[in-house]
Coordinates of C-alpha atoms in Angstrom, one line a residue:
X1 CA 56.7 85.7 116.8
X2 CA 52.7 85.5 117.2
X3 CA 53.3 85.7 112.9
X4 CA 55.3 82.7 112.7
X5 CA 53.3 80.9 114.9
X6 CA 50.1 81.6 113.2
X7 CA 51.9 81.1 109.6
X8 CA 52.9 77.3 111.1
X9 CA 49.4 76.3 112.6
X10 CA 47.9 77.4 108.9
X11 CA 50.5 75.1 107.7
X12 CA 49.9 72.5 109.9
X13 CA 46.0 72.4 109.1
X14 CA 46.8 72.5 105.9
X15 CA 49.0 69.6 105.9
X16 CA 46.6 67.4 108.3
X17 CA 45.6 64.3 106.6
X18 CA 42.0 63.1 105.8
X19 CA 41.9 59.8 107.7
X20 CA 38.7 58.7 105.4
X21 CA 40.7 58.0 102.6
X22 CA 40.3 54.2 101.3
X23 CA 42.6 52.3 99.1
X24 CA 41.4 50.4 96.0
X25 CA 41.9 48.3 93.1
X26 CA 40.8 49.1 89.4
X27 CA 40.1 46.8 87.2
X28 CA 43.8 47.3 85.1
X29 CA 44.7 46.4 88.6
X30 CA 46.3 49.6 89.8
X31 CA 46.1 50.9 93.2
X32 CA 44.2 54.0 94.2
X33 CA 43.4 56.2 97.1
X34 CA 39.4 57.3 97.2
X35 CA 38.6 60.3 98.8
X36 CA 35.5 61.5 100.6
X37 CA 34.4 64.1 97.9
X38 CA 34.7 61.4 95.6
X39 CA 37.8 62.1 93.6
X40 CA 40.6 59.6 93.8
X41 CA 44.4 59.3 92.3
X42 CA 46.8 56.8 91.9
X43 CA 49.4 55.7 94.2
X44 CA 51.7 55.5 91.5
X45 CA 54.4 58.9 91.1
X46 CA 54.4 61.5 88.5
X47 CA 56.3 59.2 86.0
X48 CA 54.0 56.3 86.8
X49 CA 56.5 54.1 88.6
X50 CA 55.1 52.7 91.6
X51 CA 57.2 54.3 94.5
X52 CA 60.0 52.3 96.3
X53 CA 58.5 50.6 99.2
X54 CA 61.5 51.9 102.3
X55 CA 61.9 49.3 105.1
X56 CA 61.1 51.2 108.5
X57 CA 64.0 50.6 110.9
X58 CA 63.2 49.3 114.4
X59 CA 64.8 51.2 117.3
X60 CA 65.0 49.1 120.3
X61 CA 65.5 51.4 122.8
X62 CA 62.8 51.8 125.3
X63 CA 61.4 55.2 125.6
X64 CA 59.3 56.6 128.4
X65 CA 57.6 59.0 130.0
X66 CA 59.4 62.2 131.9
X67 CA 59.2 61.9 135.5
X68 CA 58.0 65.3 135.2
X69 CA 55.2 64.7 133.0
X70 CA 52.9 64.9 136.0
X71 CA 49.2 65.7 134.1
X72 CA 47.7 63.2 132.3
X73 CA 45.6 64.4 129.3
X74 CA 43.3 62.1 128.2
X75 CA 41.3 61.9 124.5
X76 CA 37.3 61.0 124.5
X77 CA 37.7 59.5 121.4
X78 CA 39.9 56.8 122.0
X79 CA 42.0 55.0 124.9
X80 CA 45.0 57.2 124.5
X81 CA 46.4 59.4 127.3
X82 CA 49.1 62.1 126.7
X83 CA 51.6 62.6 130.0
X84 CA 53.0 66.4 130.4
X85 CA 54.9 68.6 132.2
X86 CA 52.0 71.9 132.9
X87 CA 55.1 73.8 133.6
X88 CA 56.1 73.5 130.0
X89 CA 53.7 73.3 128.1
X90 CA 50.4 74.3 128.1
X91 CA 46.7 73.0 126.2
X92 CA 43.7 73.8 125.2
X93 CA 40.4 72.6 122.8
X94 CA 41.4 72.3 119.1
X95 CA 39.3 75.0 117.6
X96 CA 40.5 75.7 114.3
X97 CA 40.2 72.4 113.1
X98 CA 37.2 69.9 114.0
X99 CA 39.5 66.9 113.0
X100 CA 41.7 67.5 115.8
X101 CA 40.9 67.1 119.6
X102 CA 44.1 69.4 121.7
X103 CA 46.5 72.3 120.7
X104 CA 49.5 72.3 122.4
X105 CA 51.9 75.0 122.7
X106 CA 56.0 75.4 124.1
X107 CA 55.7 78.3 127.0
X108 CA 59.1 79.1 126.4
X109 CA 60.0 79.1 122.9
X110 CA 58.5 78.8 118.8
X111 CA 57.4 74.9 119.4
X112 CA 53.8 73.7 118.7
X113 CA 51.6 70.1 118.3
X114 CA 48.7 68.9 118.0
X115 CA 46.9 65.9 118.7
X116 CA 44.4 64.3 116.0
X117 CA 42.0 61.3 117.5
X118 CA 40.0 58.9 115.3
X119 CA 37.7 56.0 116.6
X120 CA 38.8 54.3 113.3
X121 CA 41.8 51.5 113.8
X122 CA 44.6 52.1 110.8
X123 CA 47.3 50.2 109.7
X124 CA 50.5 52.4 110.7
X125 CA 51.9 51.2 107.0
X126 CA 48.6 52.9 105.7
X127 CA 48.5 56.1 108.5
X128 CA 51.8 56.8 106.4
X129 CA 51.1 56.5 103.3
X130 CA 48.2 59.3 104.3
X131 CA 50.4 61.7 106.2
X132 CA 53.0 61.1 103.2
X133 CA 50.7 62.0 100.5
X134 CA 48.2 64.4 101.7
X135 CA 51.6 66.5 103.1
X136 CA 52.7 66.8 99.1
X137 CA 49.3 68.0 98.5
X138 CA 50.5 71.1 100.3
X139 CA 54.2 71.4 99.8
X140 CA 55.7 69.6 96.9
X141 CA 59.3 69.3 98.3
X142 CA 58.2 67.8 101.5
X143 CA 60.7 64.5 102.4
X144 CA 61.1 62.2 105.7
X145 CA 64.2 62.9 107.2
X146 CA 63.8 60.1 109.7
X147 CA 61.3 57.2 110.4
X148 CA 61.7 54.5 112.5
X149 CA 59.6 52.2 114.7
X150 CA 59.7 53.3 118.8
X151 CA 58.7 51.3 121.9
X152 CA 56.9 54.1 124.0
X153 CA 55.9 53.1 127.4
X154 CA 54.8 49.4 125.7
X155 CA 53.4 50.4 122.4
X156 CA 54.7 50.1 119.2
X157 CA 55.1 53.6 117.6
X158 CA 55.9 55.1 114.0
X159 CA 58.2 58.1 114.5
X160 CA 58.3 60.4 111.2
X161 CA 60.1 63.5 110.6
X162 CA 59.2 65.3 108.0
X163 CA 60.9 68.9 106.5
X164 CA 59.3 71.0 103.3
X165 CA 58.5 74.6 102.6
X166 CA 55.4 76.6 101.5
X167 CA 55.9 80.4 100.0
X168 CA 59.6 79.9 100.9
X169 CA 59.0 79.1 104.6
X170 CA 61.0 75.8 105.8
X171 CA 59.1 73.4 108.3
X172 CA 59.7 70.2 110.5
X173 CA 57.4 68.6 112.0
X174 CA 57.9 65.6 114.2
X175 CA 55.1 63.0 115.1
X176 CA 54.4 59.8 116.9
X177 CA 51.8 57.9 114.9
X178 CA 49.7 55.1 116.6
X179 CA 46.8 52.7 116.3
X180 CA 44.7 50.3 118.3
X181 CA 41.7 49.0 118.6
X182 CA 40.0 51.9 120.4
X183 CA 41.1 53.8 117.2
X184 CA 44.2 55.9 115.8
X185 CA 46.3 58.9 117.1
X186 CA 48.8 61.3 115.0
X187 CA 50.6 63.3 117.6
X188 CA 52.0 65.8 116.0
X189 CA 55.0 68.5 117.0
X190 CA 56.0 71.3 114.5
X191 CA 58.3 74.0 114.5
X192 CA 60.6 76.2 112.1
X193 CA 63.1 74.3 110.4
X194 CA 66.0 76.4 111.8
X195 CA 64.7 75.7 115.4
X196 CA 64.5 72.0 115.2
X197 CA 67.4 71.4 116.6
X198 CA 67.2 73.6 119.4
X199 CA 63.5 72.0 120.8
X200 CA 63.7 68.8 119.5
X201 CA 64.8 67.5 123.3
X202 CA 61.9 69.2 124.6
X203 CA 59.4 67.8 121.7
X204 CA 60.6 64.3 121.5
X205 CA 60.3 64.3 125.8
X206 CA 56.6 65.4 125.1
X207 CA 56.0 62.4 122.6
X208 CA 57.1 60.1 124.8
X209 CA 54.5 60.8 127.2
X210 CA 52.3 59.2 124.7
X211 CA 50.4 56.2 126.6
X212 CA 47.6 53.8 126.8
X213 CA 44.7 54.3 129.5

């Protein structure tokens, strides 16, 4: 399984979004994302139609933290705090890639995430429209099959799910997305697509320990 695993964090970094990316206006008027090497595209699909703007659903239930979410794992780069059960899942210092600040990992089973901190403050319209985008860059047939806005312990959170494939391998990964003014955080949960289902209890109980400190 140490395979898989390593097979889903390469595709996880290569999905992970470049939060520098700026939107602008040319002088025909069409929007375009800039990008820190200095290339840009359009927002605009293939055919040149500017994509359906999707109303994001509100779910008013109140999530919060598991009362056995008893270690509190703080970022340095912002005010966000992460609440988890050490018995299930265990952490450690992002090392193979500088963008992100924790890698997290299911002690019993193929389940992974990873939290990404940014001192910047994003729109969560805009931190979308980035994960969306920079996740085609890496697997064409990648699609949401859920988003909705979440009340987590107070905040307001975007909850994406996203499923796609790369070299005929099927992913899901499952995020909280959030910003503030001490910055943004993409808390991220991946796994095979055939085992969604059978963590997604267990992941979605980890997001929720998602909280401002």
């Amino acid at each position: 399984m140490k395979k898989i695993a390593t097979v889903l964090l390469i595709t996880f970094l290569l999905y992970n979004y470049t939060l520098a990316q700026k939107k602008a206006i040319t002088e025909e008027g069409k929007e375009v994302l800039l990008f820190e090497n200095g290339t840009w595209k359009y927002t605009e699909d293939e055919e040149g139609e500017i994509e359906e703007v999707v109303e994001i659903p509100v779910n008013n239930k109140n999530f919060l933290k598991d009362e056995k979410a008893s270690f509190l794992l703080k970022s340095t780069k912002n005010e966000i705090g992460y609440w988890l059960n050490p018995k299930k899942w265990t952490f450690k210092k992002a090392q193979k890639n500088e963008d992100a600040e924790y890698d997290l990992q299911y002690k019993d089973g193929d389940a992974y995430a990873m939290i990404i901190s940014e001192g910047m403050e994003i729109p969560l319209e805009t931190l979308k429209d980035i994960a969306i985008n920079n996740a085609k860059e890496v697997s064409a047939d990648v699609s949401i099959s859920k988003q909705e806005y979440r009340y987590v312990n107070g905040l307001k959170i975007l909850y994406m799910e996203l499923d796609g494939s790369i070299k005929g391998m099927k992913f899901s990964y499952l995020g909280y997305y959030y910003s503030n003014e001490s910055g943004t955080t993409q808390f991220v949960c991946f796994t095979a697509q055939n085992l969604k289902e059978k963590y997604k209890e267990e992941i979605v109980t980890l997001l929720n320990g998602i909280v401002e400190y």
